[in-house]
Coordinates of C-alpha atoms in Angstrom, one line a residue:
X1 CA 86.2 103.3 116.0
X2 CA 87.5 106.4 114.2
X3 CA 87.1 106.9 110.5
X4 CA 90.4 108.2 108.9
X5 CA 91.5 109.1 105.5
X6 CA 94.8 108.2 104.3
X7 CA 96.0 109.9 101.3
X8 CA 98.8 108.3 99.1
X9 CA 97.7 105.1 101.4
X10 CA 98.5 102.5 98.6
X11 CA 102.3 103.7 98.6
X12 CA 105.5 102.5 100.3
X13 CA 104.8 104.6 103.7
X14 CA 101.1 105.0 102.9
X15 CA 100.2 101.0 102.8
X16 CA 102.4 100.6 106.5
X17 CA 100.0 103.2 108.1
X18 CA 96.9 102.1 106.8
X19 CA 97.9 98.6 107.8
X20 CA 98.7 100.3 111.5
X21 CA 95.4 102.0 112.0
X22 CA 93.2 98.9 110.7
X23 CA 95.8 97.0 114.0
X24 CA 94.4 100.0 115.9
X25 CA 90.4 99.2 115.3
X26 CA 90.0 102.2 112.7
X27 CA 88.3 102.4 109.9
X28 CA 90.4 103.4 106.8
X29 CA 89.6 105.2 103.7
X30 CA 92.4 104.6 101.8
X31 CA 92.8 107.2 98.8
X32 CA 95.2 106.5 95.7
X33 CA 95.9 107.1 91.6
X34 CA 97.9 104.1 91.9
X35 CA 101.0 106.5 90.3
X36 CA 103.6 105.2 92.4
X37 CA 101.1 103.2 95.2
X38 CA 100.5 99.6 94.5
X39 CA 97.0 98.0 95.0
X40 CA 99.0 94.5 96.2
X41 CA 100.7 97.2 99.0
X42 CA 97.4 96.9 100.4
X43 CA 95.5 94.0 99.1
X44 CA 96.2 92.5 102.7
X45 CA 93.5 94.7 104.2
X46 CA 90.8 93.8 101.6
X47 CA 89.2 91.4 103.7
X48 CA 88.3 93.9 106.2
X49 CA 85.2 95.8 106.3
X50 CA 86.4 98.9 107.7
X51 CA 88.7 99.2 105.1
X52 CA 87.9 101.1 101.8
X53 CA 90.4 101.9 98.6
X54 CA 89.2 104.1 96.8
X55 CA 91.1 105.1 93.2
X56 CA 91.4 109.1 93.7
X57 CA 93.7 111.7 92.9
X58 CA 94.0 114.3 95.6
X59 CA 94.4 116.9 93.0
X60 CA 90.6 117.0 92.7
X61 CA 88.3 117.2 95.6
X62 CA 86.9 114.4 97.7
X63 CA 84.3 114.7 100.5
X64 CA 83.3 112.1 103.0
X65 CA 83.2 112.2 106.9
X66 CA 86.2 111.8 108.9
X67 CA 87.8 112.6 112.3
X68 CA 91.6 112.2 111.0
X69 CA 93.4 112.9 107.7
X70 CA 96.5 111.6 107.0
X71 CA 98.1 113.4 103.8
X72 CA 100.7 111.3 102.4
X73 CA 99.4 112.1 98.8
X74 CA 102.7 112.8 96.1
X75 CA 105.9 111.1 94.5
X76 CA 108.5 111.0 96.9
X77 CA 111.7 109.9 94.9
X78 CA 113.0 111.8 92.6
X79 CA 112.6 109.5 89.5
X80 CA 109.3 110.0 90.1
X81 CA 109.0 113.8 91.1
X82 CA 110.7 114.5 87.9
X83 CA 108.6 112.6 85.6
X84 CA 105.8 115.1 85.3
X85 CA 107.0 117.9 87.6
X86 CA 103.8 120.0 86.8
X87 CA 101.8 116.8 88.3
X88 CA 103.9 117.1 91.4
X89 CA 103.6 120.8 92.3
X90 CA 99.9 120.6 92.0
X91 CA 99.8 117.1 94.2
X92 CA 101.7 118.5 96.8
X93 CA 99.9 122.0 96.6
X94 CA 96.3 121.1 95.4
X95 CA 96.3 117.8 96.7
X96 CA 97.3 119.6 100.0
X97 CA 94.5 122.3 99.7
X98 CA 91.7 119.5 99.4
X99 CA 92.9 117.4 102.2
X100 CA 93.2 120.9 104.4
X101 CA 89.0 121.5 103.3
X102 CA 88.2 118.2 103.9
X103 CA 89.9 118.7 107.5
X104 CA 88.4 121.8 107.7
X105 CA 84.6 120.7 106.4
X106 CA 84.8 117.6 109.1
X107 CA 86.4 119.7 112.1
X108 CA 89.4 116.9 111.6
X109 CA 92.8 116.5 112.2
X110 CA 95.0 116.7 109.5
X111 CA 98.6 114.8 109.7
X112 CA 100.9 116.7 106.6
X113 CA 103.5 114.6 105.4
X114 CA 106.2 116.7 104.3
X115 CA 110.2 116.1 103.8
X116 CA 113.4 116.7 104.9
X117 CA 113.9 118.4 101.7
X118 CA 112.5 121.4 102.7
X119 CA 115.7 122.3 103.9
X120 CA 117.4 122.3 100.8
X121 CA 121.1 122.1 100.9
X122 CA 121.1 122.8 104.3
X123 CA 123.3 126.0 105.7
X124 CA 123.8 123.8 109.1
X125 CA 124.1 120.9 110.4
X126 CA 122.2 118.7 111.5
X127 CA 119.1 119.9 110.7
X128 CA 116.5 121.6 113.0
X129 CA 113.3 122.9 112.5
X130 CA 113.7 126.3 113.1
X131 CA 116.4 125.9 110.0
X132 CA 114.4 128.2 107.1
X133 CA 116.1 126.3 104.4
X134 CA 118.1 126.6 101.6
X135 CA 116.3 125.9 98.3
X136 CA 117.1 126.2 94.5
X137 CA 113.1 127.6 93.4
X138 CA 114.2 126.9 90.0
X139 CA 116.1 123.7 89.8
X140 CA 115.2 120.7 88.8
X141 CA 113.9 119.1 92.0
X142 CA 111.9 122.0 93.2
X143 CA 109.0 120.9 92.2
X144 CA 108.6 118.4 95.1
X145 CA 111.1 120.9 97.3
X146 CA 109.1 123.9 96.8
X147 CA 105.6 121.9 96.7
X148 CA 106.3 120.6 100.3
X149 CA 106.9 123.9 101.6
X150 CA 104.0 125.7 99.9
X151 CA 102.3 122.7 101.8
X152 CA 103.4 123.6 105.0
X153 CA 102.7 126.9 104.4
X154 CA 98.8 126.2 103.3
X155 CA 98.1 124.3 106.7
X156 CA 99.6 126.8 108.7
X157 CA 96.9 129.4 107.1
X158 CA 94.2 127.2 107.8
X159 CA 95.1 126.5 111.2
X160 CA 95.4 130.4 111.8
X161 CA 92.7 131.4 109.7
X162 CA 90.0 128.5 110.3
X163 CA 91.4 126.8 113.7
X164 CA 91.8 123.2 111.9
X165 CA 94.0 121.4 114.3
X166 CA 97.6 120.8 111.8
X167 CA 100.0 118.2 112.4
X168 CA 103.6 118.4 110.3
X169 CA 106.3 116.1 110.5
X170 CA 109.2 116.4 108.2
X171 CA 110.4 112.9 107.2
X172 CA 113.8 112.1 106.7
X173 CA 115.2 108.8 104.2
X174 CA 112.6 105.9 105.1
X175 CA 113.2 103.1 103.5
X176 CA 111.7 99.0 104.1
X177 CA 109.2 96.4 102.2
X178 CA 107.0 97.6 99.9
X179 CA 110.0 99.7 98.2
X180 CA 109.9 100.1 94.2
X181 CA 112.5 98.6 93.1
X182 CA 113.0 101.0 90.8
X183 CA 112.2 104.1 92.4
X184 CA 115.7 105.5 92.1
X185 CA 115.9 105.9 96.0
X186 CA 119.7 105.2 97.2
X187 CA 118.9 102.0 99.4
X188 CA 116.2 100.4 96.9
X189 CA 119.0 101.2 94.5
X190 CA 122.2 99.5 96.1
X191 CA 120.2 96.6 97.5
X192 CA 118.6 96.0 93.7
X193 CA 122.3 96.2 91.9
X194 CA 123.9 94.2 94.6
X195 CA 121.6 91.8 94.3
X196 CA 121.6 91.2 90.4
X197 CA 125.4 91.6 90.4
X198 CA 125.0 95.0 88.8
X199 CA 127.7 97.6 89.3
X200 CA 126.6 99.8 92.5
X201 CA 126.0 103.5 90.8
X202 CA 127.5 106.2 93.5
X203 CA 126.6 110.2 92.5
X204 CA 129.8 111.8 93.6
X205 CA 132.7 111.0 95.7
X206 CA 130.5 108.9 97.9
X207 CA 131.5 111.0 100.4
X208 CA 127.4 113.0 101.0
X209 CA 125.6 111.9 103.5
X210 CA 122.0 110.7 104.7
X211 CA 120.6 109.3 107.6
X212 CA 118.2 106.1 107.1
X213 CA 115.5 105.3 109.1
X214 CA 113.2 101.9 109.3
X215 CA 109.9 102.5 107.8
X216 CA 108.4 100.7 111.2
X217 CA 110.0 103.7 113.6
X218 CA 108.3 106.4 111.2
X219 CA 105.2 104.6 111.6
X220 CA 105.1 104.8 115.4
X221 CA 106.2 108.6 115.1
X222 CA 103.4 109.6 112.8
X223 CA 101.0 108.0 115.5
X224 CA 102.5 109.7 118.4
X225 CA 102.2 112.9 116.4
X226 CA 98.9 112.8 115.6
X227 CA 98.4 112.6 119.5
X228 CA 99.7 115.4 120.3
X229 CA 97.7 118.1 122.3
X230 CA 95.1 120.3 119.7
X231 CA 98.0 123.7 120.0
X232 CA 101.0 121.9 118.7
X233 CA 101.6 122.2 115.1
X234 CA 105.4 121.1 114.8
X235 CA 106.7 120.9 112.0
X236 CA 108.8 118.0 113.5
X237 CA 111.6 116.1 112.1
X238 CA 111.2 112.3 112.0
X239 CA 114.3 110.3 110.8
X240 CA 117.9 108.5 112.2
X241 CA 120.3 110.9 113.2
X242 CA 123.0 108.2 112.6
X243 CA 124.9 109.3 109.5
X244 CA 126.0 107.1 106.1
X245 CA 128.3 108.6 103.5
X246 CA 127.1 107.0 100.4
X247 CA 130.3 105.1 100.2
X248 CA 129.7 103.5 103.7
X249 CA 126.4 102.3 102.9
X250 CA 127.7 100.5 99.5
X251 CA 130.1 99.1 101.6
X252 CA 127.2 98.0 103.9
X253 CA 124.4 96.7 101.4
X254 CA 127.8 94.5 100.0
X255 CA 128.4 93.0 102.9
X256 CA 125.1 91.8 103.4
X257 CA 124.1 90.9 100.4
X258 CA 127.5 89.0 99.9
X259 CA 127.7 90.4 96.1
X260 CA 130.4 90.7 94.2
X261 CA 128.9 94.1 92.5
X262 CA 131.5 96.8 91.9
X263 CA 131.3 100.3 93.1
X264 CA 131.5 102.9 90.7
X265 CA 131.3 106.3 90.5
X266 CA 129.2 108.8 88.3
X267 CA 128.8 112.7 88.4
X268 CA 126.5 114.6 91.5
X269 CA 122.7 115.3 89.9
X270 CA 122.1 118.5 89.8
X271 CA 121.4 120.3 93.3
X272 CA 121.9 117.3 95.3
X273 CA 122.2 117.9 99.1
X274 CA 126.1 117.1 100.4
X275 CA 124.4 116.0 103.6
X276 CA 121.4 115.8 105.2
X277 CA 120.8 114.3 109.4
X278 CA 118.0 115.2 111.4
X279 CA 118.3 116.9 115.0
X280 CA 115.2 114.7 116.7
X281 CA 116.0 116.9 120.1
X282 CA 112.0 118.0 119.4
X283 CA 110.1 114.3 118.8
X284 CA 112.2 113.4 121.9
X285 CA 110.5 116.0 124.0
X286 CA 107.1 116.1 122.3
X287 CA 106.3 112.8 121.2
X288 CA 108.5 110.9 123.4
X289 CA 109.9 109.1 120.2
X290 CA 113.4 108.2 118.6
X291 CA 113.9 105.3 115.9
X292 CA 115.4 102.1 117.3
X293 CA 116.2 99.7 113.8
X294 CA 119.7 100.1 113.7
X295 CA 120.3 100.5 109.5
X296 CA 122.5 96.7 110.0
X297 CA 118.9 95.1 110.8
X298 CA 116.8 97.2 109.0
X299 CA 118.7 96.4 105.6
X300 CA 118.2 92.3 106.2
X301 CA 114.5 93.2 106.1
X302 CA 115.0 95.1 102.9
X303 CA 117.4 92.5 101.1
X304 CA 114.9 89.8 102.1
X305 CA 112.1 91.4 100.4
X306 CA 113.7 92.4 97.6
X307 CA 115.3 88.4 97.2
X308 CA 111.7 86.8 97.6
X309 CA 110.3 89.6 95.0
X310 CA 112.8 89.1 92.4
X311 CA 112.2 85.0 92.6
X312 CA 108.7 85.4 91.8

């Protein structure tokens, strides 16, 4: 039985891996400040005794033995990222730098959750790793941007500097149960209006894309990464490289949900990628991994959860 640390386990992506690894026969030290996590994400995995939550906030230190760190630790959507920008710089850096000690203190692996948004606006497309990126530094999303790739940049100095074996995969739109329905993410958005009969808000023309993938299929690519022989670093994209323009998945989230919403159209937040679609060539050859929940079956899941948590 392995002990591991999950930071940010109580979240949307956080509360799918911790229940994973408990599956797996590990025990899990779920950290969380309960920001945007959720004790009832997890309240499932109570009953076990290898399972610990434990209210923390990652920008302070915690210490405790481990032989895997997961750091999922920061706001993700950016309703959320842009509430206390300050906050999120310092989760993503700080809460980073702990995690990396705690690594580095226990001669752990360390998993770093970072985002697709590290490539900005991107220059080409689709989106490889060797892509440098094209970020704003000043705009109003680079706190969370610019955090992520400080991040990256922090466990690729302690790997050099103090060998701690560093594991980053950039994740791409996930999206499934658990979802806020008000975390101002594009699918928990259209599924949530849909389903009260609210007008379905597009940014734009509708015509920018993203690629969605099942929260289930990043789940399995996390684990596979963490597997990976002691050398290999990544960064590694994990998403769908099947493409939506926003207008097709409106369409989409419509048809299933059988609403009679409207589509309307309102002006592009300010530096809003025009696209954005992993190239998964890498986690094909490394981890031997590629999503398989088409977006059509995936949504179902998505509308279903949303339907029973609304008739509560």
């Amino acid at each position: 039985m392995k002990r591991v640390l999950v930071s940010g386990g109580a979240g949307f992506i956080g509360s799918h891996l911790c229940t994973r690894l408990i599956e797996e026969g590990n025990y899990v030290i779920c950290l969380d400040n309960f920001f945007t996590g959720r004790k009832s994400n997890v309240e499932h995995l109570l009953k076990y005794k290898q399972f610990d939550l434990v209210e923390h906030d990652v920008i302070n230190p915690f210490w405790t033995d481990v032989e895997e760190v997961y750091n999922l630790a920061c706001p993700a959507s950016p309703i959320h990222y842009q509430f206390d920008p300050i906050k999120t710089n310092k989760t993503a850096i700080f809460g980073t730098y702990h995690m990396l000690g705690l690594a580095k203190r226990n001669g752990a692996k360390m998993l770093q959750a970072s985002t697709s948004e590290v490539y900005g606006d991107p220059i080409s497309h689709p989106q490889r790793e060797p892509d440098w990126g094209n970020v704003n530094p000043i705009g109003i999303r680079s706190c969370y941007d610019e955090g992520k790739r400080c991040a990256e940049t922090l466990c690729m100095d302690y790997h050099r500097q103090h060998d701690v074996q560093v594991k980053i995969i950039r994740i791409f739109n996930t999206y499934g149960p658990k979802m806020l329905p008000d975390d101002g993410r594009v699918i928990s958005n259209f599924v949530v209006q849909a389903l009260k009969g609210d007008d379905i808000t597009i940014y734009g023309d509708g015509n920018q894309t993203r690629s969605f993938q099942y929260v289930d299929d990043l789940i399995e690519g996390i684990m596979r990464m963490m597997k990976t022989e002691p050398d290999f670093t990544g960064p590694v994209n994990i998403g769908n490289p099947r493409e939506f323009t926003m207008l097709q998945l409106a369409e989409l989230v419509l048809k299933q949900t059988g609403s009679k919403s409207k589509i309307v159209f309102k002006p592009l937040p300010h530096d809003d990628p025009r696209q954005r679609r992993p190239d998964i060539t890498l986690a094909k050859t490394k981890l031997d991994w590629e999503p398989c929940v088409p977006l059509e079956e995936g949504l179902t899941k998505v509308i279903d959860y949303f339907r029973n948590l609304f008739s509560v």
